[in-house]
Amino acid sequence: MRMVDLIQKKRDGYCLTSEEIDFLVSGFTNGSIPDYQMSAFLMAVYFQGMDIRETTQLTMSMVNSGNIMDLSGIHGIKVDKHSTGGVGDKTSLIVGPLVAAVGVPVAKMSGRGLGHTGGTIDKLESIEGFHVELSQESFVEQVNKHKIAIVSQTGNLTPADKKLYALRDVTATVNSIPLIAGSIMSKKIASGADAIVLDVKMGSGAFMKTLADARELAKIMVQIGQGLKIKTIAIITDMNQPLGYEVGNANEVKEAIEVLGGKGEAGFIQVCLTIAAYMSVAGGIYGDFNQAYTILSGVLQNGGALDKFKQFIEAQGGRAAVAENPDLLPRAQNHVELKSTLAGYIQNINAESVGTAAMLLGAGRKTKNDQIDYAAGITLKKKTGDEVGPGDVLAVLHSNQAIKPENCQILSKAFMIGPQRPEELPFVYDVIE
Ligand code: URA
């Protein structure tokens, strides 16, 4: 088999056989297929797509490029949750302890942020002492004891995805539905989950900008999971503005603690409860969604979820007192208010611009090796639909570095203000089962 023939075949719109897909994934992983040929192939997929059989094969070839986690030592149905990536997306910090509090084992491997999107691991590391690396044995032990452990992706899981993702990032081929589906599903399958709940983000801050694209991605991932006999559910949720009010790391943990204690933005709570309810039904704890939703809503109110969060933080060496006193989390030295110059209603807050502004303040990495300033970030004071007048504070920027006028400019571009109150967008658009 020659890579050049496979590039040509895909370029001309034909489907590849399973052997051909396996050949190119294993060849790229072991270095026998060079970046330049794989780049051409990725661009061909970007334009020509892949059908469901090809996408499933791509997923499995990536799973088989490395190790598969053995979580058989964990009691119960292990349900994993994955977000396609967003801004202010602290959902895992809430949903994990919430479902663990009712008995769903959460054995989760999470990523770090890159570019404008944040990552759960960076957020957890903003808690003093928190360890994100556990041996396989301690991981299993902790999940059996506390029902929850969240660790960073280690070991040799899906090395093909790591290499391919890095190449897609620099060849403008990230935004391809079969490539995203294969990338996400290969990681979930390799991490050994029995059931998967996917949070597919849609809107200005997401990879999928339209509902039609989000639905297509969701359907393909659900089909891949079901084809492999892994119960998979996808929930399409809004990312036309950041989720909640905080964007960063320590400040997102603070907001997560508020929600775990029964407070917070109503729409954000709806997203968390929807995901948690599907997870606990998939985990066999409750019989139906509505029952699960009502009970879990009570667990946020009665302190059960916050208690589980404390146990989880303590189990991984973190300072659990932050749950009672979030002021113990890192706090920035510098704060600047961004004020409105206009009167009207907020039409939209471009999530990608807010994420980029937060990243430039130090909350994220421009390149893989950058150090994060855990205290850096943005607090939104107004959200879409709110009325504002000149001089009203739209947001506060936080950083330990000097906050420059350019930082405020980038953030101010995210806010679109107009004369009419905009139509309210749903927080949850659709569920694909
Ligand atoms: N998240 C992933 O893990 N992979 C993608 O391709 C896109 C989002």
Coordinates of C-alpha atoms and ligand atoms in Angstrom, one line a residue:
M1 CA 0.0 0.0 0.0
R2 CA 1.2 3.5 -0.8
M3 CA 0.2 6.6 1.1
V4 CA 0.1 8.7 -2.0
D5 CA -2.7 6.4 -3.5
L6 CA -4.8 6.8 -0.3
I7 CA -4.4 10.5 -0.4
Q8 CA -5.5 10.5 -4.1
K9 CA -8.5 8.1 -3.4
K10 CA -9.8 10.4 -0.6
R11 CA -9.1 13.6 -2.6
D12 CA -11.3 12.2 -5.4
G13 CA -14.1 11.4 -2.9
Y14 CA -13.9 7.6 -2.6
C15 CA -14.2 5.7 0.7
L16 CA -11.2 4.0 2.1
T17 CA -11.2 0.3 3.2
S18 CA -10.7 -0.5 6.9
E19 CA -7.2 -1.9 6.0
E20 CA -6.3 1.3 4.3
I21 CA -7.3 3.4 7.3
D22 CA -5.5 1.1 9.7
F23 CA -2.4 1.3 7.5
L24 CA -2.3 5.1 7.5
V25 CA -3.0 5.5 11.3
S26 CA -0.4 2.9 12.3
G27 CA 2.1 4.3 9.7
F28 CA 1.7 7.8 11.0
T29 CA 2.0 6.7 14.6
N30 CA 5.2 4.8 14.1
G31 CA 6.7 7.5 11.9
S32 CA 6.8 5.7 8.6
I33 CA 4.3 8.1 7.1
P34 CA 5.6 11.7 7.2
D35 CA 3.7 14.8 8.4
Y36 CA 3.5 16.2 4.9
Q37 CA 1.6 13.2 3.5
M38 CA -0.7 13.0 6.6
S39 CA -1.4 16.8 6.2
A40 CA -2.5 16.3 2.6
F41 CA -4.7 13.4 3.7
L42 CA -6.3 15.4 6.5
M43 CA -7.1 18.2 4.1
A44 CA -8.7 15.6 1.7
V45 CA -10.9 14.4 4.6
Y46 CA -11.7 18.0 5.5
F47 CA -13.2 18.5 2.1
Q48 CA -14.5 15.0 1.2
G49 CA -15.6 13.8 4.7
M50 CA -15.8 10.1 5.8
D51 CA -18.8 7.9 6.1
I52 CA -19.8 6.2 9.4
R53 CA -17.9 3.0 8.6
E54 CA -14.7 4.9 7.8
T55 CA -15.1 7.1 10.9
T56 CA -15.7 4.1 13.2
Q57 CA -12.6 2.4 11.7
L58 CA -10.6 5.6 12.2
T59 CA -11.7 5.7 15.8
M60 CA -10.7 2.0 16.4
S61 CA -7.4 2.4 14.6
M62 CA -6.6 5.3 17.0
V63 CA -7.8 3.3 20.0
N64 CA -5.5 0.4 18.9
S65 CA -2.5 2.7 18.4
G66 CA -1.9 2.6 22.2
N67 CA -3.0 1.0 25.5
I68 CA -6.6 0.6 26.7
M69 CA -7.3 1.4 30.3
D70 CA -8.5 -1.6 32.3
L71 CA -11.1 -0.3 34.8
S72 CA -12.6 -3.7 35.5
G73 CA -11.6 -3.4 39.1
I74 CA -14.1 -0.6 39.6
H75 CA -17.5 -1.7 40.9
G76 CA -20.6 -0.5 39.0
I77 CA -21.3 1.0 35.6
K78 CA -18.5 3.5 34.8
V79 CA -20.0 6.5 33.0
D80 CA -17.7 9.0 31.4
K81 CA -18.6 12.5 30.4
H82 CA -16.9 14.6 27.7
S83 CA -17.3 18.2 26.5
T84 CA -16.3 19.1 22.9
G85 CA -14.7 22.2 24.4
G86 CA -15.9 25.6 25.6
V87 CA -15.3 28.8 27.5
G88 CA -16.1 28.9 31.2
D89 CA -17.0 25.3 30.9
K90 CA -16.6 24.1 34.5
T91 CA -19.4 21.5 34.1
S92 CA -17.2 18.5 35.0
L93 CA -16.3 20.0 38.4
I94 CA -20.0 20.0 39.2
V95 CA -21.3 17.0 37.4
G96 CA -18.5 14.7 38.6
P97 CA -19.1 15.1 42.4
L98 CA -22.9 15.4 41.9
V99 CA -23.3 12.0 40.2
A100 CA -20.7 10.4 42.5
A101 CA -22.8 11.6 45.5
V102 CA -25.6 9.4 44.3
G103 CA -23.4 6.4 43.6
V104 CA -22.3 6.7 39.9
P105 CA -18.6 5.7 39.7
V106 CA -16.7 8.6 38.0
A107 CA -13.3 7.4 36.7
K108 CA -12.4 10.4 34.6
M109 CA -9.4 11.4 32.6
S110 CA -9.4 15.0 31.6
G111 CA -7.3 17.3 29.5
R112 CA -5.6 20.7 29.9
G113 CA -6.7 23.8 28.1
L114 CA -5.2 24.9 24.8
G115 CA -5.9 28.1 22.9
H116 CA -9.1 29.8 23.9
T117 CA -10.7 26.8 25.6
G118 CA -10.0 25.8 29.2
G119 CA -9.3 22.3 30.7
T120 CA -10.5 20.6 33.8
I121 CA -7.0 19.5 34.9
D122 CA -5.7 23.1 35.0
K123 CA -8.8 24.2 37.0
L124 CA -8.2 21.4 39.5
E125 CA -4.5 22.3 39.8
S126 CA -5.5 25.8 40.9
I127 CA -6.4 24.1 44.3
E128 CA -3.3 24.0 46.4
G129 CA -1.8 20.5 46.8
F130 CA -4.2 18.8 44.3
H131 CA -2.5 15.8 42.4
V132 CA -3.6 15.1 38.9
E133 CA -1.5 12.0 38.5
L134 CA -2.4 8.8 40.2
S135 CA -1.1 5.2 39.7
Q136 CA -3.7 2.9 38.0
E137 CA -4.0 1.1 41.4
S138 CA -4.7 4.3 43.4
F139 CA -7.1 5.5 40.7
V140 CA -9.2 2.4 40.9
E141 CA -9.0 2.3 44.7
Q142 CA -10.1 6.0 45.0
V143 CA -13.1 5.4 42.7
N144 CA -14.2 2.4 44.7
K145 CA -13.9 4.3 48.0
H146 CA -15.1 7.8 47.0
K147 CA -16.9 7.1 43.7
I148 CA -14.8 9.8 42.0
A149 CA -11.2 10.4 40.7
I150 CA -10.2 12.8 38.0
V151 CA -6.7 12.5 36.6
S152 CA -4.8 13.9 33.6
Q153 CA -4.4 11.8 30.5
T154 CA -1.2 9.8 31.1
G155 CA 0.4 6.7 29.7
N156 CA 0.2 5.6 26.1
L157 CA -3.5 6.2 25.5
T158 CA -4.3 7.0 21.8
P159 CA -0.9 8.2 20.7
A160 CA -2.3 8.5 17.2
D161 CA -4.8 11.1 18.3
K162 CA -2.0 13.1 20.1
K163 CA 0.1 13.2 17.0
L164 CA -2.9 13.8 14.6
Y165 CA -4.4 16.5 16.8
A166 CA -1.1 18.4 16.9
L167 CA -0.9 18.2 13.1
R168 CA -4.5 19.3 12.6
D169 CA -3.9 22.2 14.9
V170 CA -1.3 23.7 12.5
T171 CA -2.9 22.6 9.2
A172 CA -6.4 24.1 9.6
T173 CA -8.0 20.7 9.8
V174 CA -9.4 20.7 13.4
N175 CA -12.9 21.6 12.3
S176 CA -13.8 18.4 10.5
I177 CA -16.7 16.3 11.8
P178 CA -15.2 12.8 11.2
L179 CA -11.8 13.9 12.6
I180 CA -13.4 15.4 15.7
A181 CA -15.6 12.4 16.2
G182 CA -12.7 10.0 15.9
S183 CA -10.5 12.0 18.2
I184 CA -13.0 12.3 21.0
M185 CA -14.5 8.8 20.7
S186 CA -11.1 7.1 20.5
K187 CA -10.0 8.7 23.8
K188 CA -13.3 7.8 25.5
I189 CA -13.1 4.2 24.3
A190 CA -9.5 3.8 25.3
S191 CA -10.2 5.2 28.8
G192 CA -12.4 2.1 29.5
A193 CA -15.9 3.7 30.1
D194 CA -19.0 1.5 30.0
A195 CA -21.2 4.5 29.0
I196 CA -20.5 7.9 27.7
V197 CA -22.4 11.2 27.9
L198 CA -21.2 13.8 25.4
D199 CA -21.7 17.5 25.9
V200 CA -21.6 18.8 22.3
K201 CA -21.2 22.6 22.4
M202 CA -22.7 24.7 19.7
G203 CA -22.2 28.4 19.1
S204 CA -19.6 31.2 18.8
G205 CA -17.2 29.6 21.3
A206 CA -17.5 26.0 20.0
F207 CA -16.0 24.1 17.1
M208 CA -19.6 23.5 15.9
K209 CA -21.0 26.9 15.0
T210 CA -24.5 25.8 13.9
L211 CA -27.1 23.4 15.3
A212 CA -27.1 21.4 12.1
D213 CA -23.3 20.7 12.4
A214 CA -23.6 20.0 16.1
R215 CA -26.4 17.5 15.4
E216 CA -24.3 15.8 12.8
L217 CA -21.3 15.5 15.1
A218 CA -23.5 14.3 17.9
K219 CA -25.2 11.6 15.8
I220 CA -21.9 10.3 14.4
M221 CA -20.4 10.0 17.9
V222 CA -23.5 8.2 19.2
Q223 CA -23.5 5.8 16.3
I224 CA -19.8 5.0 16.8
G225 CA -20.5 4.3 20.5
Q226 CA -23.6 2.3 20.0
G227 CA -21.8 0.3 17.2
L228 CA -19.3 -0.7 19.8
K229 CA -22.0 -1.6 22.3
I230 CA -21.1 1.4 24.5
K231 CA -24.2 3.3 25.6
T232 CA -23.6 6.8 24.3
I233 CA -25.8 9.9 24.7
A234 CA -25.1 13.3 23.3
I235 CA -26.5 16.5 24.6
I236 CA -26.3 19.7 22.5
T237 CA -25.8 22.7 24.7
D238 CA -25.2 26.4 24.1
M239 CA -21.8 28.0 23.7
N240 CA -22.9 31.3 22.1
Q241 CA -21.7 33.0 25.3
P242 CA -19.4 31.7 28.1
L243 CA -21.0 29.3 30.5
G244 CA -21.7 31.0 33.9
Y245 CA -19.9 34.1 35.0
E246 CA -16.3 33.1 35.5
V247 CA -13.7 32.3 32.9
G248 CA -10.2 31.2 34.0
N249 CA -9.1 28.6 36.6
A250 CA -9.4 29.4 40.3
N251 CA -12.3 31.7 39.7
E252 CA -14.1 28.9 37.8
V253 CA -13.5 26.5 40.8
K254 CA -15.1 29.2 43.0
E255 CA -18.2 29.3 40.7
A256 CA -18.3 25.5 40.7
I257 CA -18.3 25.5 44.5
E258 CA -21.3 28.0 44.5
V259 CA -23.3 25.8 42.1
L260 CA -22.4 22.7 44.2
G261 CA -23.8 24.6 47.1
G262 CA -27.1 25.2 45.4
K263 CA -26.5 28.7 43.9
G264 CA -25.5 30.0 40.5
E265 CA -26.9 30.8 37.0
A266 CA -30.2 29.0 36.3
G267 CA -29.3 28.0 32.7
F268 CA -25.9 26.7 33.8
I269 CA -27.5 24.6 36.5
Q270 CA -29.9 23.2 33.9
V271 CA -26.9 22.1 31.7
C272 CA -25.2 20.5 34.7
L273 CA -28.4 18.7 35.9
T274 CA -29.3 17.5 32.4
I275 CA -25.8 15.9 31.9
A276 CA -25.8 14.5 35.5
A277 CA -29.3 13.1 35.1
Y278 CA -28.4 11.2 31.8
M279 CA -25.2 10.0 33.5
S280 CA -27.0 8.6 36.5
V281 CA -29.7 6.9 34.3
A282 CA -26.9 5.4 32.1
G283 CA -25.2 4.3 35.3
G284 CA -28.3 2.4 36.3
I285 CA -28.9 4.5 39.5
Y286 CA -32.3 5.9 38.4
G287 CA -35.0 4.6 36.0
D288 CA -35.8 7.7 34.1
F289 CA -34.5 11.2 33.3
N290 CA -37.2 13.2 35.2
Q291 CA -36.8 11.3 38.4
A292 CA -33.0 11.7 38.2
Y293 CA -33.2 15.4 37.5
T294 CA -35.4 16.0 40.5
I295 CA -33.3 14.0 42.9
L296 CA -30.1 15.5 41.7
S297 CA -31.5 19.0 42.0
G298 CA -32.1 18.1 45.7
V299 CA -28.6 16.9 46.1
L300 CA -27.3 20.3 45.0
Q301 CA -29.6 22.0 47.5
N302 CA -29.0 19.6 50.5
G303 CA -25.2 19.9 50.5
G304 CA -24.6 16.3 49.3
A305 CA -22.8 17.4 46.2
L306 CA -20.5 19.9 48.0
D307 CA -19.6 17.2 50.6
K308 CA -18.6 14.8 47.8
F309 CA -16.5 17.6 46.2
K310 CA -14.6 18.0 49.5
Q311 CA -14.0 14.3 49.9
F312 CA -12.7 14.2 46.3
I313 CA -10.4 17.2 46.7
E314 CA -9.0 15.7 49.9
A315 CA -8.5 12.3 48.5
Q316 CA -6.3 13.8 45.8
G317 CA -4.2 15.8 48.3
G318 CA -5.9 19.2 47.7
R319 CA -6.9 21.8 50.3
A320 CA -10.5 20.8 50.8
A321 CA -11.1 23.9 53.0
V322 CA -11.6 25.9 49.7
A323 CA -15.1 24.4 49.6
E324 CA -16.0 26.4 52.7
N325 CA -13.9 29.4 52.0
P326 CA -13.2 29.9 48.3
D327 CA -11.1 33.0 49.2
L328 CA -8.3 30.4 49.9
L329 CA -8.0 29.9 46.2
P330 CA -5.3 31.9 44.3
R331 CA -6.3 35.6 43.9
A332 CA -4.8 38.0 41.4
Q333 CA -3.0 41.2 42.3
N334 CA -4.4 43.3 39.5
H335 CA -8.0 43.9 38.5
V336 CA -9.4 46.1 35.8
E337 CA -13.1 46.9 35.2
L338 CA -14.3 46.9 31.6
K339 CA -17.2 49.5 31.3
S340 CA -19.8 49.9 28.7
T341 CA -19.7 53.1 26.6
L342 CA -23.2 52.3 25.1
A343 CA -26.7 52.0 26.3
G344 CA -28.9 49.0 25.3
Y345 CA -29.1 45.3 25.7
I346 CA -26.3 42.8 25.4
Q347 CA -27.0 40.9 22.1
N348 CA -24.2 38.4 22.3
I349 CA -20.9 37.8 24.2
N350 CA -18.5 36.1 21.8
A351 CA -17.2 33.2 23.8
E352 CA -14.1 32.7 21.7
S353 CA -13.0 36.3 22.2
V354 CA -13.6 36.0 26.0
G355 CA -11.6 32.8 26.0
T356 CA -8.8 34.5 24.1
A357 CA -8.8 37.5 26.4
A358 CA -8.6 35.2 29.4
M359 CA -5.8 33.2 27.9
L360 CA -3.7 36.4 27.2
L361 CA -4.2 37.4 30.8
G362 CA -2.4 34.2 31.8
A363 CA -5.3 31.9 32.3
G364 CA -4.4 29.7 29.4
R365 CA -1.4 28.7 27.2
K366 CA -0.4 30.3 23.9
T367 CA 2.0 27.3 23.5
K368 CA 2.1 23.9 25.1
N369 CA 4.9 24.8 27.5
D370 CA 3.5 28.1 28.9
Q371 CA 2.9 28.3 32.7
I372 CA -0.6 29.2 33.8
D373 CA -1.4 32.0 36.2
Y374 CA -4.2 30.2 38.1
A375 CA -5.6 33.5 39.5
A376 CA -5.9 35.1 36.0
G377 CA -9.2 35.3 34.3
I378 CA -12.4 37.2 33.7
T379 CA -15.6 37.7 35.7
L380 CA -18.5 38.6 33.6
K381 CA -20.8 41.1 35.3
K382 CA -23.4 41.1 32.5
K383 CA -24.7 38.3 30.3
T384 CA -26.7 38.2 27.0
G385 CA -30.1 39.9 27.4
D386 CA -29.0 42.2 30.3
E387 CA -29.7 45.9 30.0
V388 CA -26.7 48.2 30.3
G389 CA -26.0 51.9 30.3
P390 CA -22.8 53.9 29.8
G391 CA -20.4 53.4 32.7
D392 CA -21.9 50.0 33.7
V393 CA -19.3 47.3 34.4
L394 CA -19.5 44.6 31.8
A395 CA -16.6 42.5 33.2
V396 CA -13.6 42.5 35.5
L397 CA -10.2 41.3 34.2
H398 CA -7.9 39.6 36.7
S399 CA -4.1 38.9 36.4
N400 CA -0.9 38.8 38.3
Q401 CA 0.8 40.5 35.2
A402 CA 0.1 44.1 34.3
I403 CA -3.3 44.4 32.6
K404 CA -2.8 46.2 29.3
P405 CA -5.3 48.3 27.3
E406 CA -5.1 45.6 24.5
N407 CA -6.5 43.1 27.0
C408 CA -9.5 45.3 27.6
Q409 CA -9.9 45.9 23.8
I410 CA -10.0 42.2 23.0
L411 CA -12.6 41.7 25.7
S412 CA -14.7 44.7 24.8
K413 CA -15.0 43.4 21.2
A414 CA -16.7 40.3 22.6
F415 CA -19.7 42.4 23.8
M416 CA -22.3 43.3 21.2
I417 CA -24.8 45.8 22.5
G418 CA -27.9 46.8 20.6
P419 CA -31.2 48.6 21.1
Q420 CA -33.6 45.6 21.4
R421 CA -33.7 42.9 24.0
P422 CA -32.5 39.8 22.1
E423 CA -34.5 36.6 21.9
E424 CA -33.5 34.2 24.7
L425 CA -31.5 31.1 23.5
P426 CA -32.0 27.7 25.0
F427 CA -29.2 26.3 27.2
V428 CA -30.0 22.8 26.0
Y429 CA -30.9 22.3 22.4
D430 CA -31.3 18.6 21.8
V431 CA -30.5 15.2 23.1
I432 CA -29.4 12.4 20.7
E433 CA -29.7 8.9 22.1
Ligands
URA1 N1 -11.7 17.7 21.3 C1 -11.0 16.6 21.0 O1 -10.6 15.9 21.9 N2 -10.6 16.4 19.7 C2 -11.1 17.2 18.7 O2 -10.8 17.0 17.6 C3 -11.9 18.3 19.0 C4 -12.2 18.6 20.4

